[in-house]
mmCIF file of C-alpha atoms in Angstrom:
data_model
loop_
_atom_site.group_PDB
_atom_site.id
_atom_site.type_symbol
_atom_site.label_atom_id
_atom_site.label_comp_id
_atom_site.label_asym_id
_atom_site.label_seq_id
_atom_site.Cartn_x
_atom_site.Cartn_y
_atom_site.Cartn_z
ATOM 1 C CA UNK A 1114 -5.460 -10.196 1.928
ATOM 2 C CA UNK A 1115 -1.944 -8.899 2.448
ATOM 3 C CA UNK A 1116 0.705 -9.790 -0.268
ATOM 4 C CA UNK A 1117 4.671 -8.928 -0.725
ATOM 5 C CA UNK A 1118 5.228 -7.935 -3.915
ATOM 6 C CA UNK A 1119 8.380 -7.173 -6.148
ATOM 7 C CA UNK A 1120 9.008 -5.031 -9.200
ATOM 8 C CA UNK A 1121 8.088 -7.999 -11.219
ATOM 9 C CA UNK A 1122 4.775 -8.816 -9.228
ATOM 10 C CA UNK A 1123 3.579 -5.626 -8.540
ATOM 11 C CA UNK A 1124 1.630 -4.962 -12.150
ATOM 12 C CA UNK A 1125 0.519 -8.439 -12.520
ATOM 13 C CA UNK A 1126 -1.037 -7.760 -8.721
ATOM 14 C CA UNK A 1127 -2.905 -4.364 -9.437
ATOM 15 C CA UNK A 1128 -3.751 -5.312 -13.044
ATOM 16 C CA UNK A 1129 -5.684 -8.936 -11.727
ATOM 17 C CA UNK A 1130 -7.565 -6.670 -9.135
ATOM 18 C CA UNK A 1131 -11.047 -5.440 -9.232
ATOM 19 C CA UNK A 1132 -10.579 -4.462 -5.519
ATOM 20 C CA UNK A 1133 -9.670 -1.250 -3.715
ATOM 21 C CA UNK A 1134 -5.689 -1.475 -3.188
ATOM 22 C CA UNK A 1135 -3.499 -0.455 -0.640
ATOM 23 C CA UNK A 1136 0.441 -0.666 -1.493
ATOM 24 C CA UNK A 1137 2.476 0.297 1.381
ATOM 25 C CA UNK A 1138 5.930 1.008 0.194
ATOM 26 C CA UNK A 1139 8.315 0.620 3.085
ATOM 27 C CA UNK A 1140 11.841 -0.480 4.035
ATOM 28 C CA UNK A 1141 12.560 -3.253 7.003
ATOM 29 C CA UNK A 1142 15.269 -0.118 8.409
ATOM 30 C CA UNK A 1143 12.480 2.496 8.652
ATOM 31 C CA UNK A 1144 10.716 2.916 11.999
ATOM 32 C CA UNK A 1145 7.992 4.602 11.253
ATOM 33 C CA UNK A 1146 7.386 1.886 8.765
ATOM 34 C CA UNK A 1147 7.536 -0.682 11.849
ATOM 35 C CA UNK A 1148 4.642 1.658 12.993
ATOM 36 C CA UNK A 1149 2.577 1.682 10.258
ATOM 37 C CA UNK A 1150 2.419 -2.444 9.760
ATOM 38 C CA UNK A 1151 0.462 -3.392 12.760
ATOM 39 C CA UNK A 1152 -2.301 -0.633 11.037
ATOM 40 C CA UNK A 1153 -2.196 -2.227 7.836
ATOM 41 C CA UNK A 1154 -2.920 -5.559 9.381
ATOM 42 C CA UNK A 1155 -6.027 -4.300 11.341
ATOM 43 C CA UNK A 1156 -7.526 -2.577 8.414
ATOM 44 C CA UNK A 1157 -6.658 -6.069 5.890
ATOM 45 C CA UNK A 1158 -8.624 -7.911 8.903
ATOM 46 C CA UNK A 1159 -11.311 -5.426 9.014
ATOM 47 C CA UNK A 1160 -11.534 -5.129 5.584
ATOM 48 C CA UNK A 1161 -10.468 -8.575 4.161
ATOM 49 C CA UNK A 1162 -13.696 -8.233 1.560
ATOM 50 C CA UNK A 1163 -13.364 -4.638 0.444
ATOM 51 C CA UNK A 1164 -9.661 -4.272 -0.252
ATOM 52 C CA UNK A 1165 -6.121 -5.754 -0.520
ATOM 53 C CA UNK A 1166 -2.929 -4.976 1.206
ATOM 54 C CA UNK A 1167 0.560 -5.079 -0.712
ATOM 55 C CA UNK A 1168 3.770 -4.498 0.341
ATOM 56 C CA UNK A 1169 7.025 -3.562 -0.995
ATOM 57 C CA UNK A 1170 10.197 -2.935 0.150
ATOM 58 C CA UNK A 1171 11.486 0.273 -1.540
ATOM 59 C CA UNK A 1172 15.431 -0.845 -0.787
ATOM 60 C CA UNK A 1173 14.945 -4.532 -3.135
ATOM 61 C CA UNK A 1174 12.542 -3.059 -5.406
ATOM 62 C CA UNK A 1175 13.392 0.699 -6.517
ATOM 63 C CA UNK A 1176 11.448 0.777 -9.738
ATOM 64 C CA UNK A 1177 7.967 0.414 -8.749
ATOM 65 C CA UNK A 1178 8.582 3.385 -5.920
ATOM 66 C CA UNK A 1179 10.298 5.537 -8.503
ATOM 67 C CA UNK A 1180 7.201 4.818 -11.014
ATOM 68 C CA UNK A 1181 5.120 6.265 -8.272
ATOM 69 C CA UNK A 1182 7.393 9.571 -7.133
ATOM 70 C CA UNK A 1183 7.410 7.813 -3.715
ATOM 71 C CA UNK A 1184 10.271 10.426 -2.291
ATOM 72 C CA UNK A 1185 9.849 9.074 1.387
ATOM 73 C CA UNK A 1186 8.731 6.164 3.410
ATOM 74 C CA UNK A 1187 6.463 4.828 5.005
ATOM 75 C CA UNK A 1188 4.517 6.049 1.563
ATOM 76 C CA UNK A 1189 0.772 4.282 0.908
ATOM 77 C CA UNK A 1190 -0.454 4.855 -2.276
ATOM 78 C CA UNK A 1191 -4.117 3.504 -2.850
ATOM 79 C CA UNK A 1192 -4.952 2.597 -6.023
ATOM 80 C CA UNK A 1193 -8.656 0.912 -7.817
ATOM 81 C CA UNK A 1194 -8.931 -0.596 -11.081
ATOM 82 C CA UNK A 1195 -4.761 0.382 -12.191
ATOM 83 C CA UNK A 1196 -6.003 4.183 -11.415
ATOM 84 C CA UNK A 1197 -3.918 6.078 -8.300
ATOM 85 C CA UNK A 1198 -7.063 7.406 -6.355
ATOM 86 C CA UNK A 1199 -4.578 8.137 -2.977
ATOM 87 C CA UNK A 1200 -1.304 9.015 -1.881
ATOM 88 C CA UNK A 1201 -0.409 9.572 2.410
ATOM 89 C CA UNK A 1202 3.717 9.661 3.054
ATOM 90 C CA UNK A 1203 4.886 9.124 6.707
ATOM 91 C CA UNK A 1204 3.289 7.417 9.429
ATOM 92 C CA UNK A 1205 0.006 8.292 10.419
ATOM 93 C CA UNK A 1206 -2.896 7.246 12.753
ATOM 94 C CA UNK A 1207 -5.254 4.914 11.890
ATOM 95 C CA UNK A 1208 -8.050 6.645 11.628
ATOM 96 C CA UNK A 1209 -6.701 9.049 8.720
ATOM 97 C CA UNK A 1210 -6.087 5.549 6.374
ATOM 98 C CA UNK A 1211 -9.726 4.749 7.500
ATOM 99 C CA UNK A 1212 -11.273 8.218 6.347
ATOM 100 C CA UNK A 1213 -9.418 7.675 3.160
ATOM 101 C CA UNK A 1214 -10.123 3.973 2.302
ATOM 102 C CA UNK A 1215 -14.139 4.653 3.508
ATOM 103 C CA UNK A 1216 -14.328 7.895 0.799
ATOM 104 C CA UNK A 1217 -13.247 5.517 -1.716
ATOM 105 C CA UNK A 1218 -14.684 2.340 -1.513
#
């Protein structure tokens, strides 16, 4: 499941999750973010049962990224159970989110 989250969503989303989380924090003026979104939408298909994808957009929605030292963007933090288990900044292949999100779950 992919969801868009705010500042005001985003605790109420991790905190009602039992499932492995993915939060992409991104901005719609990045490119590499732009790069990154078609990944995060294979691996929610792939892995619709074993984890969640949120987004949110860093510009709209400063606090949560600041709460989370997220410095640059595209910025993934992956996080189980309220606990940050991951963090990968800038955009990277596929298979390195993969590696990451199969060591965890």
């Amino acid at each position: 499941m992919h969801t868009t989250v705010n500042d005001y969503s985003f605790k109420e989303e991790i905190r009602n999750s039992n499932s492995l989380i993915i939060v992409n924090f991104w901005a719609p003026w990045c490119t590499p973010c732009k790069m990154i979104h078609p990944i995060l939408n294979e691996i929610t298909n792939d892995y619709h049962e074993f984890l969640k994808v949120i987004t949110i957009n860093t510009d709209s929605n400063p606090t949560t990224a600041m709460e989370y030292n997220v410095r640059s963007i595209p910025t993934l933090i992956i996080i189980k159970n309220g606990e940050l288990l991951a963090k990968i900044t800038g955009a990277v292949p596929k298979s390195t989110v993969l590696q990451l999100v199969n060591q965890l779950l």
